[in-house]
Backbone as numpy.savetxt, mean C-alpha at the origin, in Angstrom:
# Nx Ny Nz CAx CAy CAz Cx Cy Cz
-10.90 5.47 13.83 -11.44 4.46 12.94 -11.78 3.22 13.74
-12.92 2.68 13.50 -13.38 1.50 14.21 -12.73 0.25 13.63
-12.48 -0.73 14.50 -11.94 -2.01 14.06 -13.06 -2.98 13.70
-14.27 -2.50 13.60 -15.40 -3.36 13.26 -15.75 -3.11 11.80
-15.78 -4.19 11.03 -16.18 -4.04 9.63 -17.38 -4.92 9.39
-18.13 -4.55 8.36 -19.29 -5.36 8.03 -18.82 -6.74 7.64
-19.60 -7.77 7.98 -19.13 -9.13 7.74 -18.95 -9.43 6.25
-17.84 -10.05 5.98 -17.55 -10.57 4.64 -17.81 -12.06 4.75
-18.25 -12.66 3.68 -18.56 -14.09 3.71 -17.37 -14.89 4.23
-17.64 -15.78 5.14 -16.60 -16.63 5.73 -15.92 -17.46 4.64
-16.70 -17.90 3.66 -16.14 -18.69 2.57 -15.12 -17.87 1.77
-15.43 -16.59 1.52 -14.50 -15.73 0.80 -13.23 -15.53 1.61
-13.37 -15.30 2.90 -12.20 -15.12 3.77 -11.32 -16.37 3.72
-11.92 -17.54 3.81 -11.14 -18.79 3.79 -10.44 -18.99 2.46
-11.11 -18.67 1.35 -10.47 -18.79 0.03 -9.31 -17.80 -0.10
-9.50 -16.60 0.41 -8.44 -15.58 0.36 -7.25 -16.02 1.22
-7.51 -16.54 2.40 -6.43 -17.02 3.28 -5.66 -18.16 2.62
-6.39 -19.09 1.99 -5.75 -20.22 1.32 -4.86 -19.74 0.18
-5.31 -18.76 -0.58 -4.52 -18.23 -1.69 -3.27 -17.52 -1.19
-3.39 -16.81 -0.07 -2.27 -16.07 0.49 -1.24 -17.01 1.10
-1.72 -18.04 1.79 -0.80 -18.97 2.45 0.04 -18.23 3.48
1.36 -18.46 3.43 2.28 -17.82 4.39 2.87 -16.52 3.81
2.44 -16.16 2.62 2.97 -14.94 2.00 2.37 -13.69 2.63
2.99 -12.57 2.34 2.50 -11.27 2.76 1.67 -10.67 1.64
0.66 -9.89 2.02 -0.14 -9.13 1.05 0.32 -7.69 1.16
0.86 -7.15 0.06 1.50 -5.84 0.08 0.70 -4.88 -0.77
0.21 -3.81 -0.15 -0.56 -2.79 -0.85 0.38 -1.74 -1.43
0.22 -1.47 -2.74 1.03 -0.48 -3.43 0.09 0.49 -4.14
0.61 1.65 -4.48 -0.18 2.66 -5.18 0.21 4.05 -4.73
-0.36 5.02 -5.39 -0.04 6.41 -5.07 -0.62 6.84 -3.73
-0.09 7.91 -3.21 -0.62 8.51 -1.99 -2.11 8.80 -2.18
-2.90 8.49 -1.17 -4.33 8.74 -1.25 -5.14 7.60 -1.84
-4.48 6.53 -2.28 -5.21 5.41 -2.88 -5.97 4.59 -1.84
-5.57 4.69 -0.57 -6.26 3.95 0.49 -5.49 2.76 1.00
-4.18 2.72 0.75 -3.38 1.55 1.12 -3.44 1.24 2.61
-3.32 2.25 3.44 -3.33 2.02 4.88 -4.73 1.64 5.38
-5.73 2.39 4.99 -7.09 2.13 5.48 -7.61 0.78 5.00
-7.46 0.51 3.71 -7.97 -0.76 3.16 -7.09 -1.92 3.64
-5.79 -1.67 3.73 -4.88 -2.70 4.24 -5.22 -3.11 5.67
-5.46 -2.12 6.51 -5.79 -2.39 7.92 -7.10 -3.19 8.01
-8.09 -2.80 7.24 -9.38 -3.50 7.29 -9.29 -4.90 6.69
-8.45 -5.07 5.68 -8.24 -6.40 5.10 -7.56 -7.31 6.13
-6.60 -6.77 6.85 -5.92 -7.54 7.90 -6.91 -7.99 8.97
-7.81 -7.10 9.35 -8.83 -7.45 10.35 -9.71 -8.58 9.82
-10.14 -8.45 8.57 -11.01 -9.48 7.98 -10.31 -10.83 7.94
-9.00 -10.83 7.62 -8.25 -12.08 7.52 -7.71 -12.56 8.86
-7.75 -11.70 9.87 -7.24 -12.06 11.19 -5.73 -12.21 11.21
-5.03 -11.38 10.43 -3.56 -11.41 10.42 -3.04 -10.00 10.70
-1.76 -9.89 11.11 -1.22 -8.59 11.48 -1.14 -7.61 10.31
-1.25 -6.33 10.64 -1.12 -5.23 9.68 0.05 -4.36 10.10
0.82 -3.91 9.12 1.86 -2.93 9.42 1.96 -1.94 8.26
2.11 -0.68 8.61 2.28 0.40 7.64 3.78 0.68 7.56
4.38 0.49 6.39 5.83 0.65 6.28 6.28 2.07 6.61
5.49 3.08 6.26 5.88 4.46 6.61 5.93 4.65 8.12
4.96 4.09 8.83 4.98 4.20 10.30 6.19 3.47 10.88
6.52 2.33 10.30 7.69 1.57 10.77 8.98 2.35 10.49
9.06 2.99 9.34 10.24 3.81 9.02 10.36 4.95 10.03
9.24 5.60 10.34 9.26 6.69 11.32 9.66 6.17 12.70
9.19 4.97 13.04 9.52 4.39 14.36 11.01 4.10 14.47
11.58 3.44 13.45 12.99 3.06 13.56 13.93 4.25 13.41
13.52 5.26 12.64 14.40 6.42 12.43 14.17 7.51 13.48
13.04 7.43 14.16 12.61 8.46 15.12 12.49 9.83 14.45
12.08 9.79 13.17 11.86 11.02 12.40 10.61 10.83 11.55
9.95 11.92 11.22 8.81 11.83 10.30 9.34 11.62 8.88
8.46 11.15 8.00 8.84 10.98 6.60 9.28 12.33 6.02
8.52 13.39 6.31 8.88 14.72 5.81 10.26 15.15 6.30
10.55 14.89 7.59 11.86 15.26 8.14 12.98 14.43 7.51
12.71 13.15 7.26 13.72 12.30 6.59 14.03 12.83 5.20
12.99 13.17 4.44 13.19 13.73 3.10 14.01 15.00 3.20
13.65 15.89 4.13 14.33 17.18 4.25 15.79 17.00 4.66
16.04 16.09 5.59 17.39 15.93 6.12 18.31 15.12 5.21
17.78 14.10 4.55 18.65 13.17 3.83 18.36 13.06 2.33
17.22 13.60 1.89 16.88 13.51 0.48 16.15 12.22 0.14
15.58 12.20 -1.04 14.76 11.05 -1.43 15.57 9.78 -1.61
16.77 9.88 -2.17 17.57 8.67 -2.42 17.88 7.92 -1.13
18.32 8.65 -0.12 18.64 8.00 1.17 17.37 7.47 1.83
16.27 8.22 1.72 15.00 7.74 2.25 14.61 6.41 1.59
14.74 6.32 0.26 14.37 5.09 -0.46 15.23 3.91 -0.03
16.48 4.18 0.26 17.38 3.12 0.73 16.91 2.58 2.09
16.57 3.48 2.99 16.03 3.08 4.29 14.71 2.33 4.11
13.86 2.84 3.26 12.56 2.21 2.99 12.74 0.77 2.50
13.69 0.56 1.59 13.94 -0.80 1.08 14.37 -1.73 2.20
15.27 -1.27 3.05 15.74 -2.11 4.18 14.59 -2.45 5.12
13.76 -1.47 5.44 12.64 -1.72 6.37 11.64 -2.69 5.74
11.29 -2.49 4.47 10.30 -3.37 3.83 10.85 -4.79 3.71
12.13 -4.92 3.38 12.73 -6.26 3.31 12.59 -6.97 4.65
12.84 -6.26 5.73 12.71 -6.86 7.06 11.25 -7.20 7.37
10.33 -6.32 7.01 8.91 -6.58 7.28 8.40 -7.81 6.53
8.96 -8.07 5.35 8.49 -9.18 4.54 9.14 -10.51 4.93
10.06 -10.46 5.86 10.80 -11.67 6.25 9.89 -12.76 6.80
8.85 -12.37 7.51 7.91 -13.37 8.04 6.50 -13.01 7.57
5.66 -13.99 7.54 4.28 -13.76 7.09 3.38 -14.86 7.60
2.13 -14.81 7.35 1.52 -13.78 6.53 1.21 -12.53 7.35
1.25 -11.43 6.67 0.82 -10.16 7.23 0.44 -9.25 6.09
-0.24 -8.18 6.44 -0.61 -7.17 5.46 0.35 -6.00 5.65
0.94 -5.53 4.55 1.88 -4.42 4.61 1.39 -3.34 3.64
1.20 -2.13 4.15 0.93 -1.00 3.24 2.25 -0.27 3.07
2.52 0.14 1.84 3.79 0.80 1.53 3.55 2.24 1.14
4.60 3.03 1.22 4.54 4.39 0.73 4.42 4.38 -0.79
3.95 5.48 -1.35 3.69 5.55 -2.78 4.89 5.27 -3.67
6.10 5.58 -3.21 7.28 5.37 -4.04 7.98 4.04 -3.82
7.54 3.28 -2.83 8.25 2.04 -2.49 8.33 1.07 -3.66
7.22 0.81 -4.30 7.16 -0.19 -5.36 7.90 0.27 -6.62
8.15 1.56 -6.72 8.85 2.12 -7.86 10.34 1.75 -7.80
10.85 1.59 -6.58 12.24 1.20 -6.38 12.41 -0.27 -6.79
13.31 -0.51 -7.73 13.47 -1.87 -8.28 13.83 -2.90 -7.21
14.72 -2.54 -6.29 15.12 -3.49 -5.23 13.93 -3.82 -4.32
13.19 -2.80 -3.94 12.02 -3.02 -3.08 11.00 -3.88 -3.81
10.76 -3.57 -5.08 9.80 -4.33 -5.89 10.21 -5.80 -5.97
11.49 -6.06 -6.12 12.00 -7.44 -6.17 11.70 -8.17 -4.86
11.93 -7.50 -3.73 11.63 -8.13 -2.42 10.14 -8.44 -2.30
9.32 -7.50 -2.73 7.87 -7.69 -2.65 7.45 -8.87 -3.52
7.97 -8.95 -4.73 7.61 -10.05 -5.64 8.07 -11.40 -5.09
9.21 -11.40 -4.42 9.76 -12.66 -3.90 9.00 -13.15 -2.67
8.55 -12.24 -1.82 8.00 -12.64 -0.53 6.54 -12.23 -0.31
5.85 -11.88 -1.37 4.48 -11.48 -1.15 3.66 -11.44 -2.42
2.44 -11.07 -2.22 1.52 -10.76 -3.32 1.26 -9.27 -3.24
1.33 -8.61 -4.38 1.12 -7.16 -4.38 -0.26 -6.83 -4.91
-0.89 -5.86 -4.26 -2.20 -5.35 -4.68 -2.04 -3.87 -4.97
-2.30 -3.50 -6.22 -2.26 -2.09 -6.60 -3.65 -1.51 -6.42
-3.78 -0.54 -5.54 -5.01 0.23 -5.42 -4.90 1.38 -6.41
-5.56 1.24 -7.53 -5.47 2.19 -8.64 -6.63 3.18 -8.56
-6.30 4.45 -8.54 -7.33 5.49 -8.45 -7.08 6.54 -9.52
-8.15 7.22 -9.93 -7.95 8.29 -10.90 -7.53 9.57 -10.18
-7.11 10.54 -10.96 -6.55 11.77 -10.41 -7.53 12.50 -9.49
-8.78 12.62 -9.89 -9.75 13.36 -9.08 -9.93 12.72 -7.70
-9.99 11.40 -7.66 -10.14 10.69 -6.37 -8.92 10.94 -5.50
-7.73 10.78 -6.07 -6.50 10.98 -5.30 -6.39 12.42 -4.81
-6.66 13.38 -5.70 -6.52 14.78 -5.32 -7.48 15.13 -4.19
-8.70 14.65 -4.28 -9.70 14.92 -3.23 -9.21 14.41 -1.87
-8.50 13.30 -1.89 -8.02 12.70 -0.64 -6.75 13.34 -0.10
-5.86 13.80 -0.96 -4.56 14.27 -0.47 -4.45 15.78 -0.32
-5.34 16.55 -0.93 -5.14 18.00 -0.91 -5.52 18.65 0.42
-6.03 17.89 1.34 -6.43 18.45 2.64 -5.28 18.48 3.65
-4.20 17.73 3.33 -3.08 17.64 4.27 -1.81 18.11 3.58
-0.94 18.71 4.35 0.32 19.18 3.74 1.51 18.34 4.20
1.26 17.10 4.56 2.34 16.24 5.07 2.96 15.37 3.98
2.65 15.64 2.71 3.16 14.85 1.60 4.38 15.56 1.01
5.61 15.06 1.30 6.80 15.79 0.85 6.88 15.95 -0.67
6.41 14.99 -1.42 6.50 15.09 -2.88 5.52 16.11 -3.46
4.53 16.52 -2.66 3.55 17.49 -3.16 3.83 18.91 -2.68
4.98 19.12 -2.09 5.34 20.48 -1.66 5.96 21.21 -2.86
5.09 21.44 -3.85 5.51 22.08 -5.09 4.57 23.24 -5.38
4.90 24.00 -6.42 4.07 25.14 -6.77 2.68 24.70 -7.26
2.62 23.57 -7.96 1.35 23.06 -8.47 1.21 21.58 -8.07
0.78 21.33 -6.82 0.76 19.96 -6.33 -0.15 19.02 -7.13
-1.26 19.52 -7.64 -2.14 18.65 -8.44 -1.42 18.18 -9.71
-0.68 19.09 -10.35 0.09 18.71 -11.55 1.19 17.72 -11.17
1.81 17.94 -10.02 2.84 17.01 -9.54 2.24 15.62 -9.34
1.06 15.57 -8.75 0.38 14.29 -8.55 0.09 13.62 -9.89
-0.38 14.40 -10.84 -0.66 13.84 -12.17 0.62 13.33 -12.83
1.72 14.07 -12.67 3.01 13.63 -13.22 3.45 12.32 -12.57
3.24 12.21 -11.26 3.57 10.96 -10.57 2.75 9.80 -11.11
1.47 10.05 -11.37 0.61 9.01 -11.95 1.19 8.52 -13.27
1.54 9.44 -14.15 2.06 9.06 -15.48 3.37 8.28 -15.35
4.20 8.68 -14.42 5.49 8.01 -14.24 5.35 6.64 -13.56
4.46 6.56 -12.59 4.41 5.36 -11.74 3.39 4.31 -12.17
2.31 4.70 -12.81 1.27 3.72 -13.12 1.77 2.54 -13.96
2.67 2.75 -14.93 3.17 1.58 -15.66 3.93 0.59 -14.76
4.57 1.09 -13.72 5.30 0.21 -12.79 4.32 -0.44 -11.83
3.38 0.31 -11.29 2.36 -0.29 -10.42 1.61 -1.40 -11.15
1.49 -1.28 -12.47 0.76 -2.28 -13.26 1.42 -3.66 -13.20
2.65 -3.72 -12.71 3.34 -5.01 -12.54 2.83 -5.77 -11.31
2.02 -5.13 -10.50 1.49 -5.79 -9.29 0.70 -7.04 -9.67
0.63 -7.98 -8.73 -0.08 -9.23 -8.97 -1.57 -9.02 -9.20
-2.14 -8.04 -8.49 -3.57 -7.79 -8.54 -3.80 -6.29 -8.61
-4.80 -5.87 -9.37 -5.20 -4.46 -9.41 -6.65 -4.36 -8.95
-6.89 -3.47 -8.01 -8.25 -3.19 -7.54 -8.45 -1.68 -7.68
-9.54 -1.28 -8.29 -9.79 0.14 -8.51 -10.29 0.78 -7.22
-9.55 1.77 -6.75 -9.91 2.53 -5.55 -10.79 3.70 -5.99
-11.94 3.80 -5.42 -12.88 4.86 -5.78 -13.70 5.21 -4.56
-14.61 6.15 -4.72 -15.40 6.59 -3.58 -16.59 5.68 -3.34
-16.31 4.56 -2.70 -17.33 3.62 -2.22 -16.98 3.32 -0.77
-17.87 2.63 -0.08 -17.57 2.27 1.30 -16.31 1.42 1.34
-15.51 1.63 2.36 -14.26 0.87 2.51 -14.52 -0.63 2.54
-15.65 -1.03 3.10 -15.97 -2.46 3.17 -16.11 -3.06 1.77
-16.60 -2.29 0.83 -16.72 -2.75 -0.56 -15.32 -2.99 -1.13
-14.41 -2.07 -0.84 -13.03 -2.21 -1.31 -12.38 -3.45 -0.71
-12.59 -3.67 0.58 -12.01 -4.85 1.24 -12.54 -6.12 0.59
-13.83 -6.17 0.34 -14.40 -7.36 -0.29 -13.82 -7.57 -1.69
-13.58 -6.50 -2.43 -12.98 -6.62 -3.75 -11.54 -7.11 -3.67
-10.80 -6.64 -2.67 -9.43 -7.11 -2.47 -9.45 -8.61 -2.13
-10.32 -9.00 -1.21 -10.41 -10.42 -0.83 -10.82 -11.29 -2.02
-11.74 -10.80 -2.84 -12.17 -11.56 -4.02 -11.02 -11.73 -5.00
-10.25 -10.65 -5.21 -9.09 -10.73 -6.12 -8.05 -11.69 -5.58
-7.83 -11.63 -4.27 -6.88 -12.54 -3.63 -7.35 -13.98 -3.75
-8.63 -14.22 -3.49 -9.18 -15.56 -3.55 -9.07 -16.16 -4.95
-9.03 -15.32 -5.96 -8.94 -15.79 -7.35 -7.49 -16.12 -7.75
-6.53 -15.76 -6.89 -5.12 -16.04 -7.20 -4.84 -17.53 -7.02
-3.88 -18.07 -7.77 -3.49 -19.47 -7.56 -2.84 -19.64 -6.19
-3.13 -20.76 -5.54 -2.54 -21.04 -4.23 -1.05 -21.31 -4.41
-0.28 -20.98 -3.37 1.17 -21.20 -3.44 1.62 -21.93 -2.20
């Protein structure tokens, strides 16, 4: 992936930076919503650091997410995830993309609300399925009917994701369009 994105208006970038201040911008949503890709490009546009919480979890544990799930189960994984995200949010501003279940955890959600602005990348089932069905690295989708599992996750998690500060609809458009929509939503937030 190239680190070059089409130019976004400098005025929009400045308004978005002013609204963010020293806070972190935290991307939440289901797997396949685009949290890492859009988060990374948003960080480039704003000129601030980007970190993917799943990659950080893998780095500190020296295990893949799938291996962590297999070895310790989801509950222990979520506990580790909360600790890592809390540490990542300690300083800012930065862009943080989270795993799909991170924001569902009440403790993690509390840390995000306290130290950041959350952006929910909301996508419909067809968009998500098209993006995630090509890879088998999603531990929660290792089921007999992964598309149904994904739909069940949507029903369970979307009401909680709706608590995010900002919602941007993730769909099949150029990533640069999504970044501009995220920056516009951020710029419309009250300064803190």
